[in-house]
Amino acid sequence: MKKALVTGVTGQDGSYLAEFLLDKGYEVHGLIRRSSSYNQERLEDLLTEEEANALLNNSNFHLHYGDVTDALNVTRIISEIKPDEIYNLAAQSHVRVSFDMPGYTLDVDAKGTLNILEAVRILSLTEKTRVYQASTSELYGKVQEVPQKETTPFYPRSPYGVAKIYGFWITKNYRESYNMFAVNGILFNHESERRGETFVTRKITLAASRIAQGKQEKLFLGNLNSLRDWGYAKDYVECMWLILQHDKPEDFVIATGEMHTVREFVEFAFKHTGIHIEWQGDGIDEKGINKETGEVIVEVDPKFFRPAEVEQLLGDPTKSKTLLGWNPTKTSFEQLVQIMVEADMRKVENEEKVKVMFD
Ligand code: NAP
Ligand code: GDD
């Protein structure tokens, strides 16, 4: 039985990946942070009630308290598990927040990656343990080429992107210096019903569902013109695994090859709740109007603008299609929006009216 360690297991991707690996017959170890509030909702989906009860005694799923910024802790956990595969998904992953917390983002996203690679090296596991690093299309930032592929030069536009560029290069450097199977998946945006609630897609699908059910008045957004290559997270975790099963350690772009504006995402999301949007005005005065009632339900709030923006991202998935046999459009853009809206329409059914939205 293969053993995998997943950092960031409580996050969107970590929860899907743990599920995927358990289905493949892996013994899965997840790193979780101590938190004053419960942070394991996404993991509950992994377990039947029976499995949850059996978890502590006899299960293939194990949780370890830890933090990637704590090198001693990470080294001890890796030395105890001696995993065949490590998926380093832990990150301060919010781009706008990285402008507020650049130092912390650096500690987690850059130094955290080094801590894992160093642990593998110090413990003499370089021949046994394969390491996957969660790299990102944010590395391309102010894009130097359209579409972006593995050879496109990087130009990050946020403290998050700059910290992740260290993660990318240190992974490649350990591969070249110590002959490790250490690789980067350069993933473009991927979303799901488990997406964090302050990323734009989930913010939109939750708000559209609440507005349709009379539980929220308006949705405030930043840059409506921003273009993203959005895929489905459940499809993308399969690719992380494929990258580690490949015969050679190589970096791969994972994307759909299609991009849409935030404005289009808003239109599709509301459409699935039965509301049709009409746009009026420009720039910060642009408003989304409910065509049937004439009410303003979407407005621009400059507080959601970023000090430096990534205007567009479009990935070229040719390499992952050809070498890994991965299908980038298993779930279409419209299906993705529909999956998210349907899940949120169910979720908000039993909610009270929203009092205030800070983010
Ligand atoms: P996410 O939902 O924000 O999850 C991040 C995970 O990292 C959470 O489990 C979080 O724990 C954990 N974490 C944060 N700081 C940590 C620390 N210091 N030590 C240990 N764990 C820590 O992110 P995601 O969307 O699943 O993304 C997974 C990874 O892929 C991230 O590295 C992200 O940067 C990268 N990525 C994501 C996308 C995307 O579109 N989703 C695209 C490219 C790359 P808590 O639950 O306790 O906060
Ligand atoms: N979050 C947010 N909130 N974004 C908004 C809003 C808003 O109210 N209004 C407009 N946007 C725009 C942002 O300015 C950005 O251009 C785009 O919507 C997407 O924002 P996010 O959903 O926050 O994602 P991201 O693209 O910045 O970062 C995500 O994808 C990266 C891969 O490209 C994150 O998952 C990163 O961790 C990941 O690396």
Short mmCIF file of C-alpha atoms and ligand atoms in Angstrom, two decimals:
data_model
loop_
_atom_site.label_atom_id
_atom_site.label_comp_id
_atom_site.label_asym_id
_atom_site.label_seq_id
_atom_site.Cartn_x
_atom_site.Cartn_y
_atom_site.Cartn_z
CA MET A 1 0.00 0.00 0.00
CA LYS A 2 1.40 3.39 -1.02
CA LYS A 3 1.54 6.18 1.56
CA ALA A 4 0.83 9.82 0.71
CA LEU A 5 1.19 12.95 2.82
CA VAL A 6 -1.10 15.82 1.82
CA THR A 7 -0.43 19.27 3.28
CA GLY A 8 -3.42 21.63 2.99
CA VAL A 9 -5.75 18.66 3.36
CA THR A 10 -8.54 20.80 4.83
CA GLY A 11 -8.57 23.05 1.74
CA GLN A 12 -10.54 22.71 -1.49
CA ASP A 13 -7.93 20.68 -3.38
CA GLY A 14 -6.65 18.76 -0.36
CA SER A 15 -10.09 17.38 0.42
CA TYR A 16 -10.66 16.20 -3.17
CA LEU A 17 -7.15 14.79 -3.43
CA ALA A 18 -7.45 12.82 -0.19
CA GLU A 19 -10.73 11.38 -1.46
CA PHE A 20 -9.12 10.49 -4.81
CA LEU A 21 -6.09 8.82 -3.19
CA LEU A 22 -8.18 6.81 -0.72
CA ASP A 23 -10.21 5.52 -3.69
CA LYS A 24 -6.91 4.46 -5.32
CA GLY A 25 -6.07 2.41 -2.21
CA TYR A 26 -3.49 4.76 -0.66
CA GLU A 27 -2.86 5.24 3.04
CA VAL A 28 -3.43 8.99 3.28
CA HIS A 29 -1.89 11.29 5.90
CA GLY A 30 -3.11 14.86 6.11
CA LEU A 31 -1.53 17.86 7.84
CA ILE A 32 -4.02 20.02 9.71
CA ARG A 33 -3.57 23.26 11.60
CA ARG A 34 -4.85 23.82 15.09
CA SER A 35 -7.65 26.35 14.85
CA SER A 36 -9.98 27.89 17.43
CA SER A 37 -12.93 27.11 15.18
CA TYR A 38 -13.72 23.83 13.44
CA ASN A 39 -11.83 23.56 10.12
CA GLN A 40 -12.59 20.05 8.91
CA GLU A 41 -15.96 20.48 7.15
CA ARG A 42 -14.54 19.61 3.75
CA LEU A 43 -13.13 16.35 5.10
CA GLU A 44 -16.45 15.09 6.41
CA ASP A 45 -17.46 14.41 2.82
CA LEU A 46 -14.66 11.84 2.69
CA LEU A 47 -16.03 9.50 5.26
CA THR A 48 -19.11 7.44 5.83
CA GLU A 49 -20.37 7.53 9.42
CA GLU A 50 -18.88 4.07 9.92
CA GLU A 51 -15.49 5.13 8.58
CA ALA A 52 -15.58 8.25 10.71
CA ASN A 53 -16.15 6.09 13.79
CA ALA A 54 -13.39 3.71 12.79
CA LEU A 55 -11.03 6.55 11.90
CA LEU A 56 -8.94 6.51 15.07
CA ASN A 57 -8.38 2.75 15.13
CA ASN A 58 -8.47 1.24 11.74
CA SER A 59 -8.53 3.52 8.78
CA ASN A 60 -6.32 4.49 5.90
CA PHE A 61 -6.88 8.13 6.68
CA HIS A 62 -4.78 9.86 9.37
CA LEU A 63 -4.59 13.48 10.44
CA HIS A 64 -1.52 15.09 12.00
CA TYR A 65 -1.41 18.51 13.63
CA GLY A 66 1.24 20.64 12.02
CA ASP A 67 2.23 23.73 10.09
CA VAL A 68 4.54 23.95 7.10
CA THR A 69 6.32 26.95 8.62
CA ASP A 70 7.45 24.71 11.50
CA ALA A 71 10.43 22.82 10.03
CA LEU A 72 10.94 20.57 13.07
CA ASN A 73 7.31 19.51 13.07
CA VAL A 74 7.27 18.81 9.32
CA THR A 75 10.54 16.85 9.55
CA ARG A 76 9.23 14.70 12.43
CA ILE A 77 5.98 13.92 10.62
CA ILE A 78 7.77 12.98 7.40
CA SER A 79 10.27 10.84 9.31
CA GLU A 80 7.43 8.94 10.99
CA ILE A 81 5.37 8.37 7.84
CA LYS A 82 8.16 7.95 5.26
CA PRO A 83 5.66 8.70 2.51
CA ASP A 84 6.01 7.53 -1.09
CA GLU A 85 4.39 10.77 -2.25
CA ILE A 86 4.05 14.25 -0.75
CA TYR A 87 1.53 16.72 -2.16
CA ASN A 88 2.41 20.18 -0.85
CA LEU A 89 -0.88 22.04 -1.17
CA ALA A 90 -0.61 24.14 2.02
CA ALA A 91 -0.59 27.85 1.28
CA GLN A 92 -1.88 31.29 2.13
CA SER A 93 -3.66 31.04 -1.19
CA HIS A 94 -5.62 34.31 -1.41
CA VAL A 95 -3.98 36.77 -3.81
CA ARG A 96 -5.60 39.96 -2.43
CA VAL A 97 -4.88 38.95 1.17
CA SER A 98 -1.22 38.47 0.22
CA PHE A 99 -0.98 42.27 -0.26
CA ASP A 100 -2.11 42.67 3.39
CA MET A 101 0.12 39.84 4.70
CA PRO A 102 3.17 39.64 2.40
CA GLY A 103 5.54 38.41 5.12
CA TYR A 104 3.26 35.65 6.31
CA THR A 105 2.54 34.62 2.71
CA LEU A 106 6.30 34.38 2.14
CA ASP A 107 6.77 32.20 5.25
CA VAL A 108 4.07 29.72 4.27
CA ASP A 109 4.24 29.64 0.47
CA ALA A 110 8.01 29.91 0.00
CA LYS A 111 9.77 28.78 3.22
CA GLY A 112 7.06 26.15 3.82
CA THR A 113 7.96 24.53 0.50
CA LEU A 114 11.67 24.56 1.36
CA ASN A 115 10.94 22.97 4.77
CA ILE A 116 9.33 20.00 3.06
CA LEU A 117 12.04 19.51 0.46
CA GLU A 118 14.77 19.86 3.10
CA ALA A 119 13.06 17.32 5.35
CA VAL A 120 13.04 14.79 2.51
CA ARG A 121 16.74 15.46 1.86
CA ILE A 122 17.85 15.42 5.53
CA LEU A 123 15.95 12.18 6.13
CA SER A 124 17.66 10.52 3.12
CA LEU A 125 14.31 9.94 1.45
CA THR A 126 15.28 11.53 -1.87
CA GLU A 127 15.11 8.21 -3.74
CA LYS A 128 11.89 7.04 -2.13
CA THR A 129 9.67 10.12 -1.80
CA ARG A 130 8.20 11.98 -4.77
CA VAL A 131 7.17 15.60 -4.10
CA TYR A 132 4.40 17.53 -5.86
CA GLN A 133 4.48 21.32 -5.46
CA ALA A 134 1.24 23.29 -5.98
CA SER A 135 2.51 25.94 -8.37
CA THR A 136 0.18 28.41 -10.01
CA SER A 137 -0.74 30.39 -13.10
CA GLU A 138 -0.21 33.50 -10.91
CA LEU A 139 3.49 32.99 -11.78
CA TYR A 140 2.63 34.30 -15.28
CA GLY A 141 0.90 37.39 -13.80
CA LYS A 142 1.42 40.15 -16.36
CA VAL A 143 1.38 37.62 -19.16
CA GLN A 144 4.29 37.62 -21.59
CA GLU A 145 2.61 35.28 -24.08
CA VAL A 146 -0.95 34.05 -24.82
CA PRO A 147 -1.74 31.26 -24.13
CA GLN A 148 0.71 30.44 -21.34
CA LYS A 149 2.65 27.19 -21.50
CA GLU A 150 5.50 25.52 -19.59
CA THR A 151 8.10 27.68 -21.40
CA THR A 152 6.36 31.07 -20.97
CA PRO A 153 8.45 33.50 -18.86
CA PHE A 154 7.09 34.40 -15.41
CA TYR A 155 6.04 37.91 -14.29
CA PRO A 156 4.26 37.64 -10.92
CA ARG A 157 2.05 40.55 -9.83
CA SER A 158 1.43 39.93 -6.11
CA PRO A 159 3.29 38.91 -2.95
CA TYR A 160 1.52 35.56 -3.40
CA GLY A 161 2.91 35.15 -6.92
CA VAL A 162 6.38 36.20 -5.81
CA ALA A 163 6.37 33.74 -2.89
CA LYS A 164 5.12 30.96 -5.16
CA ILE A 165 7.90 31.66 -7.65
CA TYR A 166 10.38 30.70 -4.91
CA GLY A 167 8.38 27.49 -4.36
CA PHE A 168 8.56 26.74 -8.09
CA TRP A 169 12.30 27.28 -8.41
CA ILE A 170 13.35 25.60 -5.17
CA THR A 171 11.39 22.52 -6.26
CA LYS A 172 13.16 22.53 -9.61
CA ASN A 173 16.48 23.20 -7.88
CA TYR A 174 16.11 20.19 -5.54
CA ARG A 175 15.23 18.06 -8.57
CA GLU A 176 18.38 19.17 -10.39
CA SER A 177 20.71 19.23 -7.36
CA TYR A 178 19.72 16.03 -5.55
CA ASN A 179 18.14 14.03 -8.35
CA MET A 180 14.81 14.12 -6.55
CA PHE A 181 11.43 13.43 -8.16
CA ALA A 182 10.25 16.93 -7.21
CA VAL A 183 7.81 18.52 -9.66
CA ASN A 184 5.53 21.50 -10.21
CA GLY A 185 1.94 21.41 -11.36
CA ILE A 186 1.29 24.91 -12.74
CA LEU A 187 -2.44 24.94 -12.17
CA PHE A 188 -4.77 27.59 -13.54
CA ASN A 189 -7.82 28.62 -11.48
CA HIS A 190 -10.00 25.70 -10.46
CA GLU A 191 -13.23 25.97 -8.57
CA SER A 192 -15.91 23.80 -7.02
CA GLU A 193 -18.70 23.66 -4.48
CA ARG A 194 -15.89 23.39 -1.87
CA ARG A 195 -14.13 26.59 -3.02
CA GLY A 196 -13.29 29.10 -0.26
CA GLU A 197 -16.11 31.65 0.06
CA THR A 198 -13.99 34.75 -0.64
CA PHE A 199 -12.66 33.63 -4.04
CA VAL A 200 -14.66 35.32 -6.77
CA THR A 201 -16.52 32.31 -8.23
CA ARG A 202 -17.81 31.04 -4.88
CA LYS A 203 -18.59 34.56 -3.70
CA ILE A 204 -20.76 34.92 -6.82
CA THR A 205 -22.53 31.53 -6.64
CA LEU A 206 -23.31 31.99 -2.93
CA ALA A 207 -24.56 35.55 -3.44
CA ALA A 208 -26.65 34.61 -6.51
CA SER A 209 -28.27 31.80 -4.51
CA ARG A 210 -28.96 34.06 -1.53
CA ILE A 211 -30.32 36.90 -3.70
CA ALA A 212 -32.59 34.44 -5.55
CA GLN A 213 -33.93 33.26 -2.17
CA GLY A 214 -34.36 36.79 -0.75
CA LYS A 215 -31.51 36.37 1.78
CA GLN A 216 -29.08 38.97 0.43
CA GLU A 217 -29.73 42.32 -1.25
CA LYS A 218 -26.66 42.91 -3.39
CA LEU A 219 -23.35 41.49 -4.54
CA PHE A 220 -20.34 43.84 -4.44
CA LEU A 221 -17.38 42.92 -6.67
CA GLY A 222 -14.07 44.39 -7.89
CA ASN A 223 -12.71 44.02 -11.44
CA LEU A 224 -15.48 42.61 -13.65
CA ASN A 225 -13.23 42.58 -16.73
CA SER A 226 -10.70 40.16 -15.30
CA LEU A 227 -10.32 37.01 -17.44
CA ARG A 228 -9.63 33.58 -15.97
CA ASP A 229 -9.20 30.02 -17.25
CA TRP A 230 -11.55 28.27 -14.81
CA GLY A 231 -11.65 24.46 -14.45
CA TYR A 232 -13.24 22.02 -12.01
CA ALA A 233 -11.11 21.17 -8.95
CA LYS A 234 -12.27 17.56 -8.84
CA ASP A 235 -10.82 17.02 -12.36
CA TYR A 236 -7.58 18.83 -11.48
CA VAL A 237 -6.57 16.67 -8.50
CA GLU A 238 -6.41 13.65 -10.82
CA CYS A 239 -3.72 15.52 -12.74
CA MET A 240 -1.65 16.12 -9.60
CA TRP A 241 -1.54 12.36 -9.15
CA LEU A 242 -0.77 11.72 -12.84
CA ILE A 243 2.18 14.15 -12.66
CA LEU A 244 3.70 12.08 -9.83
CA GLN A 245 3.09 8.78 -11.69
CA HIS A 246 4.83 10.03 -14.86
CA ASP A 247 8.08 8.21 -15.74
CA LYS A 248 10.12 11.45 -15.70
CA PRO A 249 10.05 14.31 -13.17
CA GLU A 250 8.70 17.24 -15.23
CA ASP A 251 6.61 20.37 -14.69
CA PHE A 252 3.14 20.60 -16.28
CA VAL A 253 0.58 23.32 -17.04
CA ILE A 254 -2.93 22.26 -16.06
CA ALA A 255 -5.68 24.38 -17.62
CA THR A 256 -8.80 24.17 -19.79
CA GLY A 257 -7.57 26.40 -22.64
CA GLU A 258 -10.67 28.62 -22.39
CA MET A 259 -11.13 31.92 -20.57
CA HIS A 260 -14.11 33.97 -19.38
CA THR A 261 -14.60 37.32 -17.65
CA VAL A 262 -15.84 37.72 -14.09
CA ARG A 263 -18.86 39.48 -15.66
CA GLU A 264 -19.71 36.34 -17.68
CA PHE A 265 -19.41 34.20 -14.55
CA VAL A 266 -21.92 36.50 -12.83
CA GLU A 267 -24.36 36.22 -15.77
CA PHE A 268 -24.17 32.41 -15.90
CA ALA A 269 -24.50 32.03 -12.13
CA PHE A 270 -27.59 34.22 -11.90
CA LYS A 271 -29.06 32.53 -14.98
CA HIS A 272 -28.94 29.19 -13.14
CA THR A 273 -30.97 30.70 -10.28
CA GLY A 274 -33.57 31.99 -12.79
CA ILE A 275 -32.44 35.65 -12.73
CA HIS A 276 -31.39 37.43 -15.92
CA ILE A 277 -28.90 40.27 -15.58
CA GLU A 278 -28.69 43.42 -17.68
CA TRP A 279 -25.55 45.58 -17.36
CA GLN A 280 -25.68 49.39 -17.22
CA GLY A 281 -22.89 51.98 -16.82
CA ASP A 282 -19.11 51.71 -16.99
CA GLY A 283 -16.12 51.34 -14.67
CA ILE A 284 -16.95 51.78 -10.99
CA ASP A 285 -20.47 52.89 -11.99
CA GLU A 286 -21.28 49.62 -13.74
CA LYS A 287 -24.33 47.88 -12.27
CA GLY A 288 -26.03 44.52 -12.78
CA ILE A 289 -29.80 44.91 -12.94
CA ASN A 290 -32.40 42.19 -12.47
CA LYS A 291 -34.13 42.31 -15.89
CA GLU A 292 -37.51 41.23 -14.49
CA THR A 293 -37.69 43.50 -11.41
CA GLY A 294 -35.36 46.39 -12.36
CA GLU A 295 -33.53 46.05 -9.02
CA VAL A 296 -29.77 46.69 -8.85
CA ILE A 297 -28.27 43.44 -7.58
CA VAL A 298 -24.58 43.75 -8.57
CA GLU A 299 -22.34 46.77 -7.92
CA VAL A 300 -18.63 47.54 -8.13
CA ASP A 301 -16.78 48.34 -4.89
CA PRO A 302 -13.21 49.58 -5.45
CA LYS A 303 -12.19 47.99 -2.14
CA PHE A 304 -11.98 44.70 -4.07
CA PHE A 305 -9.50 46.10 -6.61
CA ARG A 306 -5.91 44.89 -6.17
CA PRO A 307 -2.81 47.12 -6.04
CA ALA A 308 -1.58 45.23 -9.12
CA GLU A 309 -3.97 43.06 -11.12
CA VAL A 310 -3.53 39.96 -13.25
CA GLU A 311 -5.81 40.97 -16.12
CA GLN A 312 -5.94 37.67 -17.97
CA LEU A 313 -4.85 34.06 -17.71
CA LEU A 314 -5.21 31.43 -20.41
CA GLY A 315 -3.37 28.11 -20.21
CA ASP A 316 -2.23 25.76 -22.95
CA PRO A 317 -2.83 22.18 -21.69
CA THR A 318 -1.22 20.47 -24.72
CA LYS A 319 1.64 18.89 -22.71
CA SER A 320 -0.59 17.39 -20.01
CA LYS A 321 -3.05 16.17 -22.67
CA THR A 322 -0.31 14.52 -24.71
CA LEU A 323 2.02 13.11 -22.03
CA LEU A 324 -0.44 12.39 -19.23
CA GLY A 325 -3.53 11.59 -21.29
CA TRP A 326 -5.53 14.07 -19.21
CA ASN A 327 -8.81 15.50 -20.48
CA PRO A 328 -8.89 19.24 -19.63
CA THR A 329 -12.55 19.79 -20.52
CA LYS A 330 -14.20 16.85 -18.77
CA THR A 331 -16.36 19.46 -17.01
CA SER A 332 -17.28 22.46 -19.18
CA PHE A 333 -17.38 26.05 -17.93
CA GLU A 334 -21.17 26.07 -17.96
CA GLN A 335 -21.35 22.72 -16.11
CA LEU A 336 -18.93 24.06 -13.48
CA VAL A 337 -21.10 27.12 -12.82
CA GLN A 338 -24.19 24.93 -12.68
CA ILE A 339 -22.62 22.46 -10.19
CA MET A 340 -21.61 25.35 -7.92
CA VAL A 341 -24.96 27.16 -8.09
CA GLU A 342 -26.99 24.00 -7.48
CA ALA A 343 -24.89 23.17 -4.40
CA ASP A 344 -25.21 26.73 -3.04
CA MET A 345 -28.97 26.91 -3.71
CA ARG A 346 -29.30 23.83 -1.44
CA LYS A 347 -26.84 25.16 1.13
CA VAL A 348 -28.56 28.54 1.65
CA GLU A 349 -32.07 27.09 1.89
CA ASN A 350 -31.81 26.80 5.68
CA GLU A 351 -29.81 30.00 6.23
CA GLU A 352 -30.95 33.23 7.87
CA LYS A 353 -30.77 36.50 5.90
CA VAL A 354 -27.17 37.74 5.63
CA LYS A 355 -26.55 40.72 7.96
CA VAL A 356 -23.21 41.95 6.69
CA MET A 357 -20.57 40.83 4.17
CA PHE A 358 -17.04 42.07 4.88
CA ASP A 359 -15.32 40.32 1.96
P1 NAP B 1 -7.24 26.59 0.01
O1 NAP B 1 -8.65 26.07 -0.12
O2 NAP B 1 -7.02 27.99 0.44
O3 NAP B 1 -6.48 25.61 1.02
C1 NAP B 1 -5.23 25.93 1.55
C2 NAP B 1 -4.86 24.86 2.56
O4 NAP B 1 -3.58 25.17 3.11
C3 NAP B 1 -5.82 24.75 3.75
O5 NAP B 1 -5.94 23.40 4.12
C4 NAP B 1 -5.09 25.52 4.83
O6 NAP B 1 -5.46 25.15 6.14
C5 NAP B 1 -3.66 25.10 4.54
N1 NAP B 1 -2.67 25.95 5.13
C6 NAP B 1 -2.57 27.30 5.05
N2 NAP B 1 -1.48 27.73 5.72
C7 NAP B 1 -0.88 26.63 6.23
C8 NAP B 1 0.26 26.41 7.03
N3 NAP B 1 1.03 27.43 7.44
N4 NAP B 1 0.59 25.14 7.37
C9 NAP B 1 -0.18 24.11 6.99
N5 NAP B 1 -1.30 24.24 6.24
C10 NAP B 1 -1.64 25.49 5.87
O7 NAP B 1 -6.44 26.39 -1.36
P2 NAP B 1 -6.77 25.46 -2.63
O8 NAP B 1 -7.60 26.24 -3.56
O9 NAP B 1 -7.20 24.14 -2.16
O10 NAP B 1 -5.32 25.38 -3.29
C11 NAP B 1 -4.40 24.35 -2.95
C12 NAP B 1 -2.99 24.76 -3.35
O11 NAP B 1 -2.94 24.98 -4.75
C13 NAP B 1 -2.50 26.06 -2.73
O12 NAP B 1 -1.11 25.93 -2.54
C14 NAP B 1 -2.76 27.11 -3.80
O13 NAP B 1 -1.88 28.19 -3.66
C15 NAP B 1 -2.50 26.30 -5.05
N6 NAP B 1 -3.24 26.70 -6.25
C16 NAP B 1 -4.59 26.81 -6.21
C17 NAP B 1 -5.28 27.13 -7.37
C18 NAP B 1 -6.79 27.25 -7.39
O14 NAP B 1 -7.31 27.82 -8.35
N7 NAP B 1 -7.51 26.71 -6.41
C19 NAP B 1 -4.56 27.33 -8.56
C20 NAP B 1 -3.18 27.18 -8.55
C21 NAP B 1 -2.53 26.85 -7.40
P3 NAP B 1 -6.73 25.82 6.92
O15 NAP B 1 -7.95 25.07 6.41
O16 NAP B 1 -6.42 25.56 8.33
O17 NAP B 1 -6.75 27.26 6.52
N1 GDD B 2 -11.67 37.41 -4.66
C1 GDD B 2 -12.30 38.33 -5.41
N2 GDD B 2 -13.32 39.04 -4.85
N3 GDD B 2 -11.87 38.54 -6.67
C2 GDD B 2 -12.55 39.45 -7.41
C3 GDD B 2 -13.63 40.18 -6.91
C4 GDD B 2 -14.04 39.97 -5.56
O1 GDD B 2 -14.96 40.59 -5.05
N4 GDD B 2 -14.10 40.98 -7.90
C5 GDD B 2 -13.35 40.76 -8.98
N5 GDD B 2 -12.39 39.84 -8.69
C6 GDD B 2 -11.34 39.39 -9.62
C7 GDD B 2 -9.94 39.47 -9.04
O2 GDD B 2 -9.45 40.80 -9.10
C8 GDD B 2 -9.21 38.51 -9.96
O3 GDD B 2 -8.81 39.17 -11.14
C9 GDD B 2 -10.28 37.46 -10.32
O4 GDD B 2 -11.53 38.03 -9.93
C10 GDD B 2 -10.11 36.11 -9.64
O5 GDD B 2 -9.93 36.34 -8.25
P1 GDD B 2 -9.89 35.12 -7.19
O6 GDD B 2 -11.09 34.28 -7.35
O7 GDD B 2 -9.62 35.72 -5.84
O8 GDD B 2 -8.67 34.23 -7.71
P2 GDD B 2 -7.19 34.60 -8.20
O9 GDD B 2 -7.17 34.41 -9.68
O10 GDD B 2 -6.73 35.90 -7.68
O11 GDD B 2 -6.33 33.48 -7.47
C11 GDD B 2 -6.76 32.10 -7.49
O12 GDD B 2 -6.22 31.44 -8.61
C12 GDD B 2 -4.79 31.33 -8.64
C13 GDD B 2 -4.41 30.61 -9.93
O13 GDD B 2 -4.43 31.51 -10.99
C14 GDD B 2 -6.29 31.48 -6.17
O14 GDD B 2 -6.88 30.20 -6.04
C15 GDD B 2 -4.78 31.33 -6.14
O15 GDD B 2 -4.40 30.56 -4.97
C16 GDD B 2 -4.33 30.58 -7.40
O16 GDD B 2 -2.94 30.42 -7.42
#
